[in-house]
Amino acid sequence: MQYKILISGDRADFTTLTLDLGKKELSILANYAAPFNSSWTELSSSQGSIDRLIGLSEGIESGLLYSFEIDHAQKTCKITSQQPTLGAPGHFITLRDSSALVLGTYLGGSVAVYPVSITDANTLLLKDAPRTEILPKFPYESVGHGPNKGRQRQCHIHQILEDRRGLLYAPDLGSDRVWILRRDKVKLEICGWLQCPPGTGARHAVLAPGGTIMYVIGELSHTVIAFDLSTAPAEAIRPIDGFAPNIIPSTIHPDHQTMMDSAEICLHPTIPNVLYVSNRWERHIAQREPHLKNVPKALPPGDDVAIILLSNDGKTVKDMKHMRTNVDVIRGMRLSDDGRYVVVAGQEGGGVEVYEISGDKGDVWTFVAGLNEGLQGGIKHAIWL
C-alpha cells in the first residue's frame, strides 16, 4: 500500500513524496515550482491523477492566496486563480458551505473572507471580487506590547477554525486571545473571544468532537489551554480551571524554555481524548541565546512531540508522554485521514519522517520511514494527498 504526501514551505518547490509501506520507504515523486514561502496548503478535491489544492504565499509587505492543481500523470503544476492578501498570511480554511475561503494574516493582523466559485469539474476558484476584511483591536495598545515585548506588538492571527454552528475562531498570538467571529455571507463581526493567560501567544487550536471544547497551544507559553464553548459567543471566556499542561520535556531547564516555540496541535480522527502537540528549536537553544548557562552540549537528534491523554470528558489531563523525532524544528505535523500515520517535517533539517500510530489510546508512535537526502530545506508544511 502507498500513500502520497505534499511538502511545502520557504523553499523553491512543492515536493510530492510517496510512502511505500511494504518497503518502509519515503521517496521523491516530483518537484514543482512554488510561489514564494508557500507555508500552508490544503487539498480541495481529487479526480483521477489530478489533485486540486489551495495555498498561500506569506509574502512580506503583501501575500498571495491561490488555487492550483497538480497532474501527477503529466507531472505538471499550474495556478488556476489567485488574490493578493495583507502581509504574511498564515492560515486559511474553506467554509463548510464552500462559499468562501477565510484567511488569517500574521503580519496584517486581519481576518478576511474571499468569495469562491465551484466549477462543474469541482474546481474551486477564487472570485475576482472584493474581499471582506476585519482587523481586531489590539488589547495591549495602551501599553504598546503584550507580556512578550518582542513577539506581541500587534495582532498576529495565526489560524482560522469554523464550528458546526458556523462561528469562526481566530487564535491571535499577539493579543493572547482567540477571537470569535460571526459571518453573514461575506460580512464579518467580532462577537466575543476566549481569553488566554497573558503571554500565552495563542498559535493553533483544535475543536473536540461535538465542538464543545477547544484546545489551544500557546507558542510562547508552551502550554495547552482548554475552553468550554457552551457559553460561546461571549466576551472574555476563561479557560477551564486546572488545565494547562506544559508540553516541553522535563529534561529542559526552565530558564532555557523561552528559547523554544511550540508549533502544531492535532487530534486523532477516530480515537477520542488524545492530543498531539509539537515542540521546536530544542537543538538551537544555545545558538538563539549564547549567554545562557548550562545548556547541554550533547544535542538531541530532533524535536519532541507531546502526547497528552485526557479524561473521558476531555477536561482533565490524565497522562503525558513524549516522542522524540529526528527532525529539526518541527513546523509541520499532520495525521493521515485514517489516523494510522502521522508525518512530521523539519524546517531546519532532518527532512520528513512518518510514524505509525497504534495502541487503544493512540499513544504509541512507531517509526516507519524518513527522508532527508535530496530535499530542499525550509519545510513548513506537509499534507496527505
Short mmCIF file of C-alpha atoms in Angstrom, two decimals:
data_model
loop_
_atom_site.label_atom_id
_atom_site.label_comp_id
_atom_site.label_asym_id
_atom_site.label_seq_id
_atom_site.Cartn_x
_atom_site.Cartn_y
_atom_site.Cartn_z
CA MET A 1 0.00 0.00 0.00
CA GLN A 2 1.21 3.51 -0.81
CA TYR A 3 0.37 6.99 0.42
CA LYS A 4 1.29 10.33 -1.17
CA ILE A 5 2.46 13.43 0.72
CA LEU A 6 2.96 17.03 -0.41
CA ILE A 7 5.52 19.20 1.38
CA SER A 8 5.92 22.97 1.03
CA GLY A 9 7.40 25.98 2.79
CA ASP A 10 10.13 28.57 2.47
CA ARG A 11 11.69 26.74 -0.47
CA ALA A 12 11.60 26.91 -4.26
CA ASP A 13 9.34 23.90 -4.85
CA PHE A 14 6.34 21.90 -3.89
CA THR A 15 7.60 18.33 -3.47
CA THR A 16 5.46 15.21 -3.71
CA LEU A 17 6.59 12.10 -1.84
CA THR A 18 5.43 8.50 -1.85
CA LEU A 19 5.30 6.32 1.27
CA ASP A 20 5.76 2.66 0.38
CA LEU A 21 4.59 0.69 3.41
CA GLY A 22 5.87 -2.63 2.07
CA LYS A 23 9.40 -1.31 1.75
CA LYS A 24 9.03 1.21 4.58
CA GLU A 25 10.49 3.89 2.32
CA LEU A 26 9.81 7.55 1.58
CA SER A 27 10.89 8.71 -1.85
CA ILE A 28 10.55 11.82 -4.02
CA LEU A 29 7.97 11.65 -6.79
CA ALA A 30 8.38 15.14 -8.27
CA ASN A 31 9.28 18.77 -7.64
CA TYR A 32 7.14 21.64 -8.92
CA ALA A 33 7.95 25.36 -8.86
CA ALA A 34 6.06 27.02 -5.99
CA PRO A 35 5.23 30.63 -5.11
CA PHE A 36 7.38 32.40 -2.52
CA ASN A 37 7.26 30.92 1.00
CA SER A 38 4.28 28.64 0.48
CA SER A 39 3.90 27.79 4.14
CA TRP A 40 0.36 26.38 4.13
CA THR A 41 -1.52 24.24 1.60
CA GLU A 42 -4.72 22.21 1.72
CA LEU A 43 -6.27 19.64 -0.59
CA SER A 44 -9.50 20.86 -2.20
CA SER A 45 -10.56 17.90 -4.35
CA SER A 46 -9.16 14.98 -6.36
CA GLN A 47 -10.12 13.40 -9.66
CA GLY A 48 -8.07 10.62 -11.21
CA SER A 49 -4.44 11.71 -11.36
CA ILE A 50 -5.29 15.34 -10.60
CA ASP A 51 -5.20 16.89 -7.13
CA ARG A 52 -6.70 20.36 -6.76
CA LEU A 53 -5.29 22.42 -3.90
CA ILE A 54 -5.26 25.82 -2.24
CA GLY A 55 -2.12 27.52 -0.98
CA LEU A 56 -0.79 30.77 0.35
CA SER A 57 2.42 32.72 -0.08
CA GLU A 58 3.46 34.52 3.08
CA GLY A 59 4.95 37.42 1.16
CA ILE A 60 6.49 40.29 3.09
CA GLU A 61 4.53 43.51 2.63
CA SER A 62 1.78 41.63 0.84
CA GLY A 63 0.98 37.96 0.37
CA LEU A 64 -0.94 35.74 -2.02
CA LEU A 65 -3.83 33.29 -1.75
CA TYR A 66 -4.20 30.96 -4.72
CA SER A 67 -5.71 27.75 -6.07
CA PHE A 68 -3.59 25.30 -8.04
CA GLU A 69 -3.67 21.80 -9.42
CA ILE A 70 -1.11 19.04 -9.79
CA ASP A 71 -1.48 16.41 -12.51
CA HIS A 72 0.65 13.54 -11.24
CA ALA A 73 0.42 11.60 -14.52
CA GLN A 74 1.59 14.54 -16.63
CA LYS A 75 3.88 15.88 -13.85
CA THR A 76 2.51 19.40 -14.22
CA CYS A 77 1.51 22.04 -11.69
CA LYS A 78 -0.38 25.24 -12.51
CA ILE A 79 -2.01 28.08 -10.58
CA THR A 80 -5.70 28.36 -11.53
CA SER A 81 -6.69 31.54 -9.62
CA GLN A 82 -5.18 33.99 -7.16
CA GLN A 83 -5.86 37.05 -5.00
CA PRO A 84 -3.49 39.34 -3.05
CA THR A 85 -3.56 39.49 0.76
CA LEU A 86 -2.24 41.66 3.56
CA GLY A 87 1.29 40.86 4.76
CA ALA A 88 2.27 37.32 5.73
CA PRO A 89 -0.94 35.29 5.59
CA GLY A 90 -0.64 32.38 7.98
CA HIS A 91 -3.63 30.07 7.55
CA PHE A 92 -6.96 29.66 5.78
CA ILE A 93 -9.98 27.38 5.71
CA THR A 94 -12.65 26.58 3.17
CA LEU A 95 -16.03 27.26 4.78
CA ARG A 96 -18.35 24.32 5.28
CA ASP A 97 -20.82 25.69 2.72
CA SER A 98 -17.96 26.08 0.17
CA SER A 99 -18.95 29.69 -0.50
CA ALA A 100 -15.66 31.29 0.53
CA LEU A 101 -12.20 30.95 1.99
CA VAL A 102 -11.41 32.66 5.29
CA LEU A 103 -7.82 33.78 5.77
CA GLY A 104 -5.85 34.98 8.79
CA THR A 105 -2.86 37.26 8.26
CA TYR A 106 0.01 37.07 10.73
CA LEU A 107 1.54 40.47 9.97
CA GLY A 108 -1.59 42.06 8.57
CA GLY A 109 -3.42 41.18 11.79
CA SER A 110 -6.69 40.61 9.93
CA VAL A 111 -9.35 38.03 9.17
CA ALA A 112 -10.64 38.16 5.59
CA VAL A 113 -13.37 36.44 3.57
CA TYR A 114 -12.55 35.59 -0.06
CA PRO A 115 -15.55 34.52 -2.21
CA VAL A 116 -15.03 31.43 -4.37
CA SER A 117 -16.86 29.58 -7.10
CA ILE A 118 -17.03 25.83 -7.75
CA THR A 119 -16.93 24.79 -11.41
CA ASP A 120 -18.74 21.84 -13.00
CA ALA A 121 -15.45 19.93 -12.74
CA ASN A 122 -15.49 20.51 -8.95
CA THR A 123 -12.63 23.01 -9.23
CA LEU A 124 -12.53 25.74 -6.58
CA LEU A 125 -11.61 29.16 -7.97
CA LEU A 126 -11.11 32.46 -6.18
CA LYS A 127 -13.56 35.04 -7.49
CA ASP A 128 -12.32 38.34 -8.82
CA ALA A 129 -14.42 40.15 -6.24
CA PRO A 130 -13.73 42.43 -3.25
CA ARG A 131 -12.90 40.66 0.00
CA THR A 132 -14.31 41.49 3.40
CA GLU A 133 -11.59 42.18 5.97
CA ILE A 134 -11.75 42.87 9.69
CA LEU A 135 -8.88 43.95 11.95
CA PRO A 136 -9.42 43.19 15.65
CA LYS A 137 -8.41 45.92 18.06
CA PHE A 138 -5.09 45.16 19.79
CA PRO A 139 -5.93 44.82 23.51
CA TYR A 140 -2.40 45.82 24.64
CA GLU A 141 -2.46 49.01 22.57
CA SER A 142 -2.29 51.37 25.56
CA VAL A 143 0.92 49.72 26.76
CA GLY A 144 2.34 49.21 23.28
CA HIS A 145 3.00 45.49 23.60
CA GLY A 146 1.95 42.32 25.38
CA PRO A 147 3.93 40.48 28.09
CA ASN A 148 6.36 39.22 25.44
CA LYS A 149 7.74 42.56 24.23
CA GLY A 150 9.47 41.13 21.19
CA ARG A 151 6.60 38.99 19.90
CA GLN A 152 3.41 40.76 20.97
CA ARG A 153 3.35 44.24 19.41
CA GLN A 154 0.22 43.85 17.29
CA CYS A 155 -2.45 41.28 16.48
CA HIS A 156 -0.93 38.19 14.86
CA ILE A 157 -3.75 35.98 13.59
CA HIS A 158 -2.27 32.50 13.23
CA GLN A 159 -5.20 30.22 12.32
CA ILE A 160 -8.91 30.11 11.44
CA LEU A 161 -11.39 27.46 12.60
CA GLU A 162 -15.13 27.00 12.00
CA ASP A 163 -17.52 25.18 14.32
CA ARG A 164 -20.72 23.36 13.43
CA ARG A 165 -22.76 26.50 14.05
CA GLY A 166 -20.73 28.48 11.54
CA LEU A 167 -18.91 30.54 14.16
CA LEU A 168 -15.30 31.31 13.32
CA TYR A 169 -12.40 31.26 15.77
CA ALA A 170 -9.06 33.02 15.20
CA PRO A 171 -6.13 32.29 17.58
CA ASP A 172 -4.11 35.50 17.92
CA LEU A 173 -0.52 35.18 19.10
CA GLY A 174 -0.17 38.92 19.64
CA SER A 175 -3.25 39.54 21.78
CA ASP A 176 -3.45 36.32 23.87
CA ARG A 177 -6.99 35.87 22.59
CA VAL A 178 -8.94 33.57 20.32
CA TRP A 179 -11.34 35.90 18.57
CA ILE A 180 -14.87 34.62 17.90
CA LEU A 181 -16.43 35.91 14.68
CA ARG A 182 -19.91 35.68 13.22
CA ARG A 183 -20.28 35.61 9.46
CA ASP A 184 -23.26 36.71 7.38
CA LYS A 185 -22.37 35.72 3.81
CA VAL A 186 -19.26 37.86 3.23
CA LYS A 187 -19.74 40.12 6.24
CA LEU A 188 -17.79 39.56 9.47
CA GLU A 189 -18.20 40.80 13.02
CA ILE A 190 -16.37 40.02 16.24
CA CYS A 191 -18.86 38.63 18.74
CA GLY A 192 -16.56 37.59 21.60
CA TRP A 193 -13.26 35.99 22.47
CA LEU A 194 -11.56 33.31 24.51
CA GLN A 195 -9.14 34.90 26.95
CA CYS A 196 -5.80 33.10 27.30
CA PRO A 197 -3.44 33.89 30.20
CA PRO A 198 -1.08 36.81 29.46
CA GLY A 199 1.96 35.76 27.45
CA THR A 200 0.36 32.58 26.07
CA GLY A 201 0.77 33.58 22.42
CA ALA A 202 -2.17 31.56 21.04
CA ARG A 203 -0.90 29.82 17.89
CA HIS A 204 -3.12 26.93 16.82
CA ALA A 205 -6.24 25.24 18.18
CA VAL A 206 -8.43 22.18 17.64
CA LEU A 207 -12.11 21.59 18.32
CA ALA A 208 -13.02 18.41 20.17
CA PRO A 209 -15.65 16.17 18.54
CA GLY A 210 -19.01 17.74 19.20
CA GLY A 211 -17.47 21.19 19.23
CA THR A 212 -17.92 21.77 22.97
CA ILE A 213 -14.22 22.11 23.92
CA MET A 214 -11.37 23.94 22.20
CA TYR A 215 -7.73 23.18 22.94
CA VAL A 216 -5.25 26.00 22.22
CA ILE A 217 -1.46 25.70 22.11
CA GLY A 218 0.48 28.75 23.28
CA GLU A 219 3.54 29.22 21.10
CA LEU A 220 5.19 31.39 23.77
CA SER A 221 4.00 29.70 26.98
CA HIS A 222 4.29 26.09 25.70
CA THR A 223 1.05 25.29 27.49
CA VAL A 224 -2.19 23.80 26.17
CA ILE A 225 -5.23 25.77 27.32
CA ALA A 226 -8.75 24.31 27.19
CA PHE A 227 -12.02 26.25 26.82
CA ASP A 228 -15.61 25.17 27.37
CA LEU A 229 -17.52 26.63 24.40
CA SER A 230 -21.01 26.03 25.77
CA THR A 231 -21.40 29.75 26.53
CA ALA A 232 -19.80 30.98 23.27
CA PRO A 233 -20.07 33.51 21.79
CA ALA A 234 -19.30 35.77 24.72
CA GLU A 235 -16.56 38.18 25.71
CA ALA A 236 -13.55 37.10 27.77
CA ILE A 237 -14.42 33.41 28.15
CA ARG A 238 -11.96 31.99 30.67
CA PRO A 239 -10.01 28.73 30.37
CA ILE A 240 -11.08 25.54 32.13
CA ASP A 241 -9.53 25.63 35.61
CA GLY A 242 -6.54 23.39 36.19
CA PHE A 243 -5.97 22.57 32.51
CA ALA A 244 -2.60 24.00 31.40
CA PRO A 245 -0.03 21.23 30.74
CA ASN A 246 3.43 22.41 29.70
CA ILE A 247 4.49 20.31 26.70
CA ILE A 248 8.27 20.86 26.93
CA PRO A 249 10.20 17.78 28.14
CA SER A 250 11.17 17.95 31.83
CA THR A 251 14.82 17.49 30.87
CA ILE A 252 14.97 21.08 29.60
CA HIS A 253 15.87 23.68 32.25
CA PRO A 254 13.08 26.23 32.88
CA ASP A 255 15.50 29.08 32.08
CA HIS A 256 16.04 27.64 28.61
CA GLN A 257 12.40 27.19 27.64
CA THR A 258 11.95 30.75 26.40
CA MET A 259 14.33 29.91 23.54
CA MET A 260 11.84 27.33 22.25
CA ASP A 261 8.49 27.64 20.49
CA SER A 262 5.51 25.34 20.33
CA ALA A 263 4.09 24.53 16.91
CA GLU A 264 1.25 22.20 15.92
CA ILE A 265 -1.65 20.67 17.83
CA CYS A 266 -3.63 17.72 16.42
CA LEU A 267 -6.50 15.45 17.40
CA HIS A 268 -6.76 11.82 16.35
CA PRO A 269 -9.61 11.43 13.81
CA THR A 270 -11.08 8.29 15.42
CA ILE A 271 -9.55 7.80 18.89
CA PRO A 272 -11.03 10.24 21.44
CA ASN A 273 -9.27 12.16 24.19
CA VAL A 274 -5.72 12.25 22.87
CA LEU A 275 -3.79 15.34 21.76
CA TYR A 276 -0.50 15.54 19.86
CA VAL A 277 1.49 18.77 20.28
CA SER A 278 4.92 19.50 18.81
CA ASN A 279 7.88 21.39 20.23
CA ARG A 280 10.62 23.08 18.19
CA TRP A 281 14.04 24.74 18.43
CA GLU A 282 15.38 22.44 21.17
CA ARG A 283 18.61 21.91 19.23
CA HIS A 284 19.09 25.69 18.87
CA ILE A 285 18.79 26.95 22.46
CA ALA A 286 22.45 27.97 22.80
CA GLN A 287 22.51 29.40 19.28
CA ARG A 288 19.45 31.59 19.94
CA GLU A 289 20.82 32.87 23.26
CA PRO A 290 24.60 32.40 23.55
CA HIS A 291 24.70 33.89 27.09
CA LEU A 292 22.60 31.11 28.63
CA LYS A 293 24.48 28.92 31.07
CA ASN A 294 24.48 25.15 31.43
CA VAL A 295 22.96 24.43 28.02
CA PRO A 296 23.72 20.76 27.30
CA LYS A 297 26.40 20.37 24.64
CA ALA A 298 25.06 16.98 23.58
CA LEU A 299 22.14 17.84 21.31
CA PRO A 300 19.09 15.61 20.86
CA PRO A 301 18.59 14.09 17.39
CA GLY A 302 15.50 16.21 16.82
CA ASP A 303 12.47 17.83 18.39
CA ASP A 304 9.89 16.25 20.64
CA VAL A 305 6.13 15.66 20.35
CA ALA A 306 3.98 15.60 23.50
CA ILE A 307 1.21 13.00 23.57
CA ILE A 308 -1.48 14.15 26.02
CA LEU A 309 -4.07 11.65 27.28
CA LEU A 310 -7.30 13.23 28.50
CA SER A 311 -10.14 12.22 30.79
CA ASN A 312 -13.39 10.95 29.29
CA ASP A 313 -14.94 14.41 29.42
CA GLY A 314 -11.80 15.97 27.90
CA LYS A 315 -11.42 18.48 30.74
CA THR A 316 -8.55 16.88 32.68
CA VAL A 317 -5.08 15.69 31.73
CA LYS A 318 -4.62 12.07 32.78
CA ASP A 319 -1.10 11.49 31.46
CA MET A 320 1.51 12.94 29.11
CA LYS A 321 4.18 11.10 27.14
CA HIS A 322 6.95 12.36 24.86
CA MET A 323 8.02 11.07 21.47
CA ARG A 324 11.49 12.06 20.26
CA THR A 325 11.83 12.56 16.50
CA ASN A 326 14.87 13.08 14.28
CA VAL A 327 13.60 16.25 12.58
CA ASP A 328 14.98 19.66 13.50
CA VAL A 329 12.45 22.45 14.22
CA ILE A 330 9.12 20.69 13.72
CA ARG A 331 6.95 23.10 11.76
CA GLY A 332 4.59 20.68 10.01
CA MET A 333 2.72 17.78 11.62
CA ARG A 334 -0.33 16.11 10.07
CA LEU A 335 -2.21 12.86 10.67
CA SER A 336 -3.46 10.81 7.74
CA ASP A 337 -7.25 10.83 7.31
CA ASP A 338 -7.50 7.25 8.59
CA GLY A 339 -5.43 8.10 11.68
CA ARG A 340 -2.92 5.31 11.03
CA TYR A 341 0.07 7.53 10.33
CA VAL A 342 1.49 10.94 11.18
CA VAL A 343 4.02 12.92 9.17
CA VAL A 344 6.39 15.44 10.78
CA ALA A 345 8.61 17.84 8.86
CA GLY A 346 11.70 19.78 9.98
CA GLN A 347 12.11 23.41 8.96
CA GLU A 348 15.85 23.46 9.72
CA GLY A 349 16.85 19.87 8.98
CA GLY A 350 16.10 16.20 9.41
CA GLY A 351 13.73 16.19 6.46
CA VAL A 352 10.45 14.30 6.76
CA GLU A 353 9.51 11.35 8.96
CA VAL A 354 6.42 9.14 9.14
CA TYR A 355 5.29 7.28 12.26
CA GLU A 356 2.59 4.65 12.67
CA ILE A 357 0.06 5.39 15.42
CA SER A 358 -1.21 2.44 17.45
CA GLY A 359 -2.49 1.49 20.89
CA ASP A 360 -6.03 1.75 22.22
CA LYS A 361 -5.34 5.34 23.28
CA GLY A 362 -3.37 6.34 20.18
CA ASP A 363 -0.31 6.88 22.35
CA VAL A 364 2.17 4.56 20.63
CA TRP A 365 4.24 6.01 17.79
CA THR A 366 6.47 3.66 15.77
CA PHE A 367 8.96 4.97 13.20
CA VAL A 368 8.09 3.84 9.67
CA ALA A 369 10.27 5.83 7.26
CA GLY A 370 12.23 9.03 6.87
CA LEU A 371 13.78 11.06 4.07
CA ASN A 372 16.34 13.85 4.15
CA GLU A 373 18.70 13.34 1.23
CA GLY A 374 17.66 15.26 -1.88
CA LEU A 375 15.16 17.50 -0.10
CA GLN A 376 15.42 21.28 -0.02
CA GLY A 377 15.28 22.78 3.46
CA GLY A 378 12.72 25.25 4.75
CA ILE A 379 9.91 22.70 5.03
CA LYS A 380 6.99 24.26 6.90
CA HIS A 381 4.02 22.13 5.99
CA ALA A 382 3.05 18.59 4.98
CA ILE A 383 -0.29 17.19 3.85
CA TRP A 384 -1.56 13.78 2.77
CA LEU A 385 -2.87 13.58 -0.81
#
